[in-house]
CSV table of C-alpha atoms and ligand atoms in Angstrom, one decimal:
chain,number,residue,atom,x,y,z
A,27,UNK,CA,0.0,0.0,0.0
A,28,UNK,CA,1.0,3.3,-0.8
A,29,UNK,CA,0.8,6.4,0.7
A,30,UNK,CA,1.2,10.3,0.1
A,31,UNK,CA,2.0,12.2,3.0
A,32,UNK,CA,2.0,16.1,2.9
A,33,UNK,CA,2.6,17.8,5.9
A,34,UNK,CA,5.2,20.5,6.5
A,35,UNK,CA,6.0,20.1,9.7
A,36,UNK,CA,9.4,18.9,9.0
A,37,UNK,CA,9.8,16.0,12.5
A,38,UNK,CA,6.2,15.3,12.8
A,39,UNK,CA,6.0,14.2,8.9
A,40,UNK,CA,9.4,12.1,9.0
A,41,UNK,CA,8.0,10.2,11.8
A,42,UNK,CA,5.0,9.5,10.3
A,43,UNK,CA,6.8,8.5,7.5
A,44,UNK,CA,9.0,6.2,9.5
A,45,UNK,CA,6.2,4.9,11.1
A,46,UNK,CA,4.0,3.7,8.5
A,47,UNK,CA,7.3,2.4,6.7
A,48,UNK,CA,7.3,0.4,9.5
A,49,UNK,CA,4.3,-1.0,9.6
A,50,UNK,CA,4.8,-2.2,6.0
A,51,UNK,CA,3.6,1.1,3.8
A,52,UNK,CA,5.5,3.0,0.8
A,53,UNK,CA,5.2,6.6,1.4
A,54,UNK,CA,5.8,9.8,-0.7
A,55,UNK,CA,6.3,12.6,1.5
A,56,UNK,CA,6.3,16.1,0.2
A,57,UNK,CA,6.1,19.2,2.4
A,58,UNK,CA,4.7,21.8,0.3
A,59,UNK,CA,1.2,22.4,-1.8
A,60,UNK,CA,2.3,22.8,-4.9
A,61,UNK,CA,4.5,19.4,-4.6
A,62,UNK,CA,2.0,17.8,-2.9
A,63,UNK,CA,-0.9,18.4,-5.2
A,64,UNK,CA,1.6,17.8,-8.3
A,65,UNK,CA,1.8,14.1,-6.8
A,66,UNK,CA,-2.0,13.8,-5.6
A,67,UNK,CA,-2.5,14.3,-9.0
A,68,UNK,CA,-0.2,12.4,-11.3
A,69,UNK,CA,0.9,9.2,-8.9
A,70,UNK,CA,-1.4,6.8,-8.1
A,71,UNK,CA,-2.1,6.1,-4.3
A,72,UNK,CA,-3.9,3.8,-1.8
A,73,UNK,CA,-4.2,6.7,0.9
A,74,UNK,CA,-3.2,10.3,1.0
A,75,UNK,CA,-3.0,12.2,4.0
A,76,UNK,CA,-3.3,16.1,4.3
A,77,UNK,CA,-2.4,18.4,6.6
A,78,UNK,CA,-4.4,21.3,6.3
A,79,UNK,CA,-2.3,24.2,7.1
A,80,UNK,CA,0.2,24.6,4.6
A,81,UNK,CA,3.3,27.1,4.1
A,82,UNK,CA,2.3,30.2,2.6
A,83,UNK,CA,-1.2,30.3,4.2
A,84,UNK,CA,-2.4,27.1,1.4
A,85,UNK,CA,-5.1,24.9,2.8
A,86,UNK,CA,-4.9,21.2,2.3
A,87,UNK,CA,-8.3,20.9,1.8
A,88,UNK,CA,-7.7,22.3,-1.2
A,89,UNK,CA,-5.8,19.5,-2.5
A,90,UNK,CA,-8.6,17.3,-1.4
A,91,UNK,CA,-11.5,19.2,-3.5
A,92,UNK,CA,-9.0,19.8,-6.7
A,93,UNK,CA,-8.4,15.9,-6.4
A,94,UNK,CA,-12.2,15.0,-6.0
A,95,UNK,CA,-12.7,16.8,-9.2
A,96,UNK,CA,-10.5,15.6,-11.1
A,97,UNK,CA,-12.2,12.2,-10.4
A,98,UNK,CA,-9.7,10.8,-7.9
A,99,UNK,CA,-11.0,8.8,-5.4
A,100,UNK,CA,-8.3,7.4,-3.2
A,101,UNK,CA,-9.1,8.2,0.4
A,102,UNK,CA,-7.9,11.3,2.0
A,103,UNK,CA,-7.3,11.6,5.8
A,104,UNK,CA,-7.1,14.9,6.7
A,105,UNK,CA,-4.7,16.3,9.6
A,106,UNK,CA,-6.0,19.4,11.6
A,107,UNK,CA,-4.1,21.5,14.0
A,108,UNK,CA,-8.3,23.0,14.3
A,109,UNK,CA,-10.6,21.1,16.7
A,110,UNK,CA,-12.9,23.3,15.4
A,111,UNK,CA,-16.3,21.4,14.0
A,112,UNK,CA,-17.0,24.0,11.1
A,113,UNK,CA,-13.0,23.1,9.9
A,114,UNK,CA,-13.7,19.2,9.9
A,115,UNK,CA,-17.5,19.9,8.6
A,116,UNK,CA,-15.3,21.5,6.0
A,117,UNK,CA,-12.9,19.0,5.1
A,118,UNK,CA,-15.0,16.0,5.0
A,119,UNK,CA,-17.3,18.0,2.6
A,120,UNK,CA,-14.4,18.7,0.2
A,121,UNK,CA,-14.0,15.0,0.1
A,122,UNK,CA,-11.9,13.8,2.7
A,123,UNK,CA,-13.0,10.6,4.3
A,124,UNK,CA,-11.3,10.9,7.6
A,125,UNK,CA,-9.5,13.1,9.9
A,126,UNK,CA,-7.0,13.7,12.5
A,127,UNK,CA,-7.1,16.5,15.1
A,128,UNK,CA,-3.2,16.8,16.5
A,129,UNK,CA,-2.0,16.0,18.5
A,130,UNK,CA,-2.6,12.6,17.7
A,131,UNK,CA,-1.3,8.9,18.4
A,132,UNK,CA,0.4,7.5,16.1
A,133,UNK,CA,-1.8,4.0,16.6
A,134,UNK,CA,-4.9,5.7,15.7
A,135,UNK,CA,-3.7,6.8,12.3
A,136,UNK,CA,-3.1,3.3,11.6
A,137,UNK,CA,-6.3,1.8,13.2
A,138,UNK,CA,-8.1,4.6,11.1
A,139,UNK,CA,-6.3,3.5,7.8
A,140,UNK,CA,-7.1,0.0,8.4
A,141,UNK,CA,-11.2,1.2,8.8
A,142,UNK,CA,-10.6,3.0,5.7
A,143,UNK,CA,-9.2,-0.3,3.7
A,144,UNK,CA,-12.1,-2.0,4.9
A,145,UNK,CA,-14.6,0.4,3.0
A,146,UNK,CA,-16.1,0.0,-0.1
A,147,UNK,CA,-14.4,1.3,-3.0
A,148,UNK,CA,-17.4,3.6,-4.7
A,149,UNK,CA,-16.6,7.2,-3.2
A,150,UNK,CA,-19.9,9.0,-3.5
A,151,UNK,CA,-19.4,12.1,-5.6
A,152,UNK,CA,-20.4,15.3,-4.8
A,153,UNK,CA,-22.5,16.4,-7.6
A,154,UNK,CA,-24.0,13.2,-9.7
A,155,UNK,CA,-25.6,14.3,-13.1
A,156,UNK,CA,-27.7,12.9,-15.4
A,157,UNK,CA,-28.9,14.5,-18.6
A,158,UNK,CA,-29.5,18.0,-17.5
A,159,UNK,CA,-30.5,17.3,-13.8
A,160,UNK,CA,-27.8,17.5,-11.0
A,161,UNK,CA,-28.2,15.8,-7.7
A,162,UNK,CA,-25.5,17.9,-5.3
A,163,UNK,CA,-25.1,15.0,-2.7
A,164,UNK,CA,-23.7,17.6,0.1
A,165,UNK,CA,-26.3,19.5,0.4
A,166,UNK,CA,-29.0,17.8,-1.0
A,167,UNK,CA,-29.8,19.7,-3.8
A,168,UNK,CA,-31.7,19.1,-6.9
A,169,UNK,CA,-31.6,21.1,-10.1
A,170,UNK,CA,-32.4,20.7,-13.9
A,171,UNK,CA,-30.1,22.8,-16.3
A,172,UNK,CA,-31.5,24.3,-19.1
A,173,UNK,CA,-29.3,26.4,-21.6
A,174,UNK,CA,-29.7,28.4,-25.2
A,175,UNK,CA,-26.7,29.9,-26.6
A,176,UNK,CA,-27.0,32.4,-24.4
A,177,UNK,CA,-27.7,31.4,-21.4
A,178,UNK,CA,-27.4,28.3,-18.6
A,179,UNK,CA,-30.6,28.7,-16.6
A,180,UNK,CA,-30.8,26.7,-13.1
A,181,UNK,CA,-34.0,25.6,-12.0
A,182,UNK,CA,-34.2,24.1,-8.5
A,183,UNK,CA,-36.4,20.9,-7.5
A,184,UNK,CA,-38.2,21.0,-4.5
A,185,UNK,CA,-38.4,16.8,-3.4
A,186,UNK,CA,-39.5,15.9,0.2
A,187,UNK,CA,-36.5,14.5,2.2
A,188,UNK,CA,-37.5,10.8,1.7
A,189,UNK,CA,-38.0,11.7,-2.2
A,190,UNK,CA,-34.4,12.7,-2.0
A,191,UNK,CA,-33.1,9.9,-0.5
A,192,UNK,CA,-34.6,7.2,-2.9
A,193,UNK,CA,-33.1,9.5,-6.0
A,194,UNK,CA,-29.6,10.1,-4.0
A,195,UNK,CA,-29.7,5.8,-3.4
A,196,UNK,CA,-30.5,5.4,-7.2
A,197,UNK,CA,-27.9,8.0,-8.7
A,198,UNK,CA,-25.0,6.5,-5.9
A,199,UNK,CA,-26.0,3.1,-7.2
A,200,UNK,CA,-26.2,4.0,-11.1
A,201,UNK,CA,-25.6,1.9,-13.4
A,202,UNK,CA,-26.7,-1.0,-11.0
A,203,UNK,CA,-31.0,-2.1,-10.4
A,204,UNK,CA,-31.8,-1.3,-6.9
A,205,UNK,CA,-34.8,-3.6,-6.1
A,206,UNK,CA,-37.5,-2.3,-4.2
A,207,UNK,CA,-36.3,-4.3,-0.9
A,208,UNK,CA,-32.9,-2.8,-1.3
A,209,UNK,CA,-34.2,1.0,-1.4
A,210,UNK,CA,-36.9,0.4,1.2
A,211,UNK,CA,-33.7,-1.0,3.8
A,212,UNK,CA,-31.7,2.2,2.7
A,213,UNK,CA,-34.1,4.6,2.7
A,214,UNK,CA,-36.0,4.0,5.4
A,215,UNK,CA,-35.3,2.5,9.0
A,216,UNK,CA,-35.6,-1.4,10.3
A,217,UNK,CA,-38.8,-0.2,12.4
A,218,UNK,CA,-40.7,1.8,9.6
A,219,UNK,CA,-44.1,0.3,8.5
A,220,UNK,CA,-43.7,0.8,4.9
A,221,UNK,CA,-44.2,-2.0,2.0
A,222,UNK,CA,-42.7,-2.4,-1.4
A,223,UNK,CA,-45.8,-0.4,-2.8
A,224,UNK,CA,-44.4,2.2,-0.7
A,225,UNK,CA,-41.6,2.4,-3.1
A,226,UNK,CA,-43.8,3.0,-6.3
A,227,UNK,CA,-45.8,5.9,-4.5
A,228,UNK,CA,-42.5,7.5,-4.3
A,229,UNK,CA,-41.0,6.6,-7.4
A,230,UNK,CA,-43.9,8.2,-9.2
A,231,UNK,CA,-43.7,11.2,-7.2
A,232,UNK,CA,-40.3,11.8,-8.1
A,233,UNK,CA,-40.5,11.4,-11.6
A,234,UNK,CA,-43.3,13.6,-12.0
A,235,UNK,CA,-41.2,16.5,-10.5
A,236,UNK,CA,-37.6,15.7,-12.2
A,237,UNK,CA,-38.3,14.3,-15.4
A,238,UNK,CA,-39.5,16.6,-18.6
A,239,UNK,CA,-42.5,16.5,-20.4
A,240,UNK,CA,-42.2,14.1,-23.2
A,241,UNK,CA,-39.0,12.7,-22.2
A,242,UNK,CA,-38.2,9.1,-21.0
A,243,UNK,CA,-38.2,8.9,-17.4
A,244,UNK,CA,-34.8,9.3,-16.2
A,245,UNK,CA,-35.5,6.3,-13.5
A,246,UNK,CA,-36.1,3.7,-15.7
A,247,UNK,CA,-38.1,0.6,-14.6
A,248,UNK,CA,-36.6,-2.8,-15.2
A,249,UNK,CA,-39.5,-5.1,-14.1
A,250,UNK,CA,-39.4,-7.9,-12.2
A,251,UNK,CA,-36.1,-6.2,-10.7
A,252,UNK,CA,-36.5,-2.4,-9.7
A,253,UNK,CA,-35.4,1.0,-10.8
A,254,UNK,CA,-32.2,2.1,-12.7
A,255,UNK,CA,-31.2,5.6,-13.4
A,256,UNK,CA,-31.2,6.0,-17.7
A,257,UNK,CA,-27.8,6.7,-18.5
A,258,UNK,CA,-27.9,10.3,-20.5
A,259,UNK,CA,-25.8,11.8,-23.2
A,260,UNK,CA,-25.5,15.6,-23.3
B,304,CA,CA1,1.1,22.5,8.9
């Protein structure tokens, strides 16, 4: 397994270099942004690990989001000098999957690796399009685009919370059929009273507010099975 390390902090980064060397990991270690996103971005990694304050007043997290768009989803563990909630709220939501608030023991950066090698591969991504609509999986936002050659035009979809989370478990999952079962035990909670008809009251609700007139239904219906997001061309 490999790892990038940037962190500036000239002893703290060599011993967690030496450390995770140790305990059987290759590790890049760069001290700077500029080197550190240079290598996020062209080497390919099993873990990265950020610190977030960086010389010259750069921010880690930037690294993390610039990644994430690019399309790279190797896990990122942030490192934070800042207890502070709104900085983590922040990181996690630029894409890193984990963090560490220093000072920290050395132990649980590895026992927090290990969790991380035990996750599924699929990061979710932030904004997941199909066609013209765009489900924003941070803060829950739906929106159809619409553009002439003048203009992009955003139009926002109002969908209940439970609406939302049976179109955010279909676009996560696209490409695979999610049977009714499977969105019912994601969707909604082991004590809920709901039945797989349940599913179809919702599924037709949703449509009816993202799809456009005339237009195949952008959750497509694969009977005997479930629901599949249609796979769009722009
Ligand atoms: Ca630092």
């Amino acid at each position: 397994m490999k790892v990038l390390l940037v962190e500036d902090e000239v002893k703290l980064a060599k011993a967690i270099k030496t450390g995770l060397e140790q305990d059987g990991y290759a590790v890049d270690l760069n001290t700077n942004y500029d080197d550190g996103l240079a290598y996020a971005t062209t080497e390919d990694y099993d873990f990265i690990i950020l610190d977030r304050m960086l010389p010259g007043g750069k921010d880690g997290s930037d690294i993390c989001s610039l990644i994430r768009r690019k399309g790279i989803t190797t896990p990122v563990i942030m490192l934070t000098a800042m207890g502070e909630t709104e900085d983590i709220i922040q990181g996690l939501d630029e894409g890193a999957d984990d963090y560490l608030t220093k000072p920290f023991k050395f132990d649980e950066l590895l026992a927090r690796l290990r969790a991380l090698k035990r996750r599924p591969k699929n990061v979710v991504e932030k904004v997941i399009k199909f066609g013209n609509l765009q489900i924003n999986t941070t803060n829950k936002e739906v929106s159809r685009f619409s553009s002439n050659k003048l203009t992009t035009k955003q139009t926002p979809i109002k969908l209940s919370k439970k609406e939302f989370a049976v179109l955010e478990y279909l676009a996560v999952n696209k490409g695979t059929i999610a049977s009714k079962e499977q969105i019912l035990s994601h969707v909604w909670d082991f004590d809920s009273d709901v039945l797989p008809n349940t599913v179809e009251v919702f599924i037709k609700s949703i449509r009816k507010k993202i799809d456009e007139p005339g237009s195949d239904s952008l959750i497509e219906t694969v009977r005997g099975f479930g629901y599949r997001m249609r796979v769009v061309n722009v």
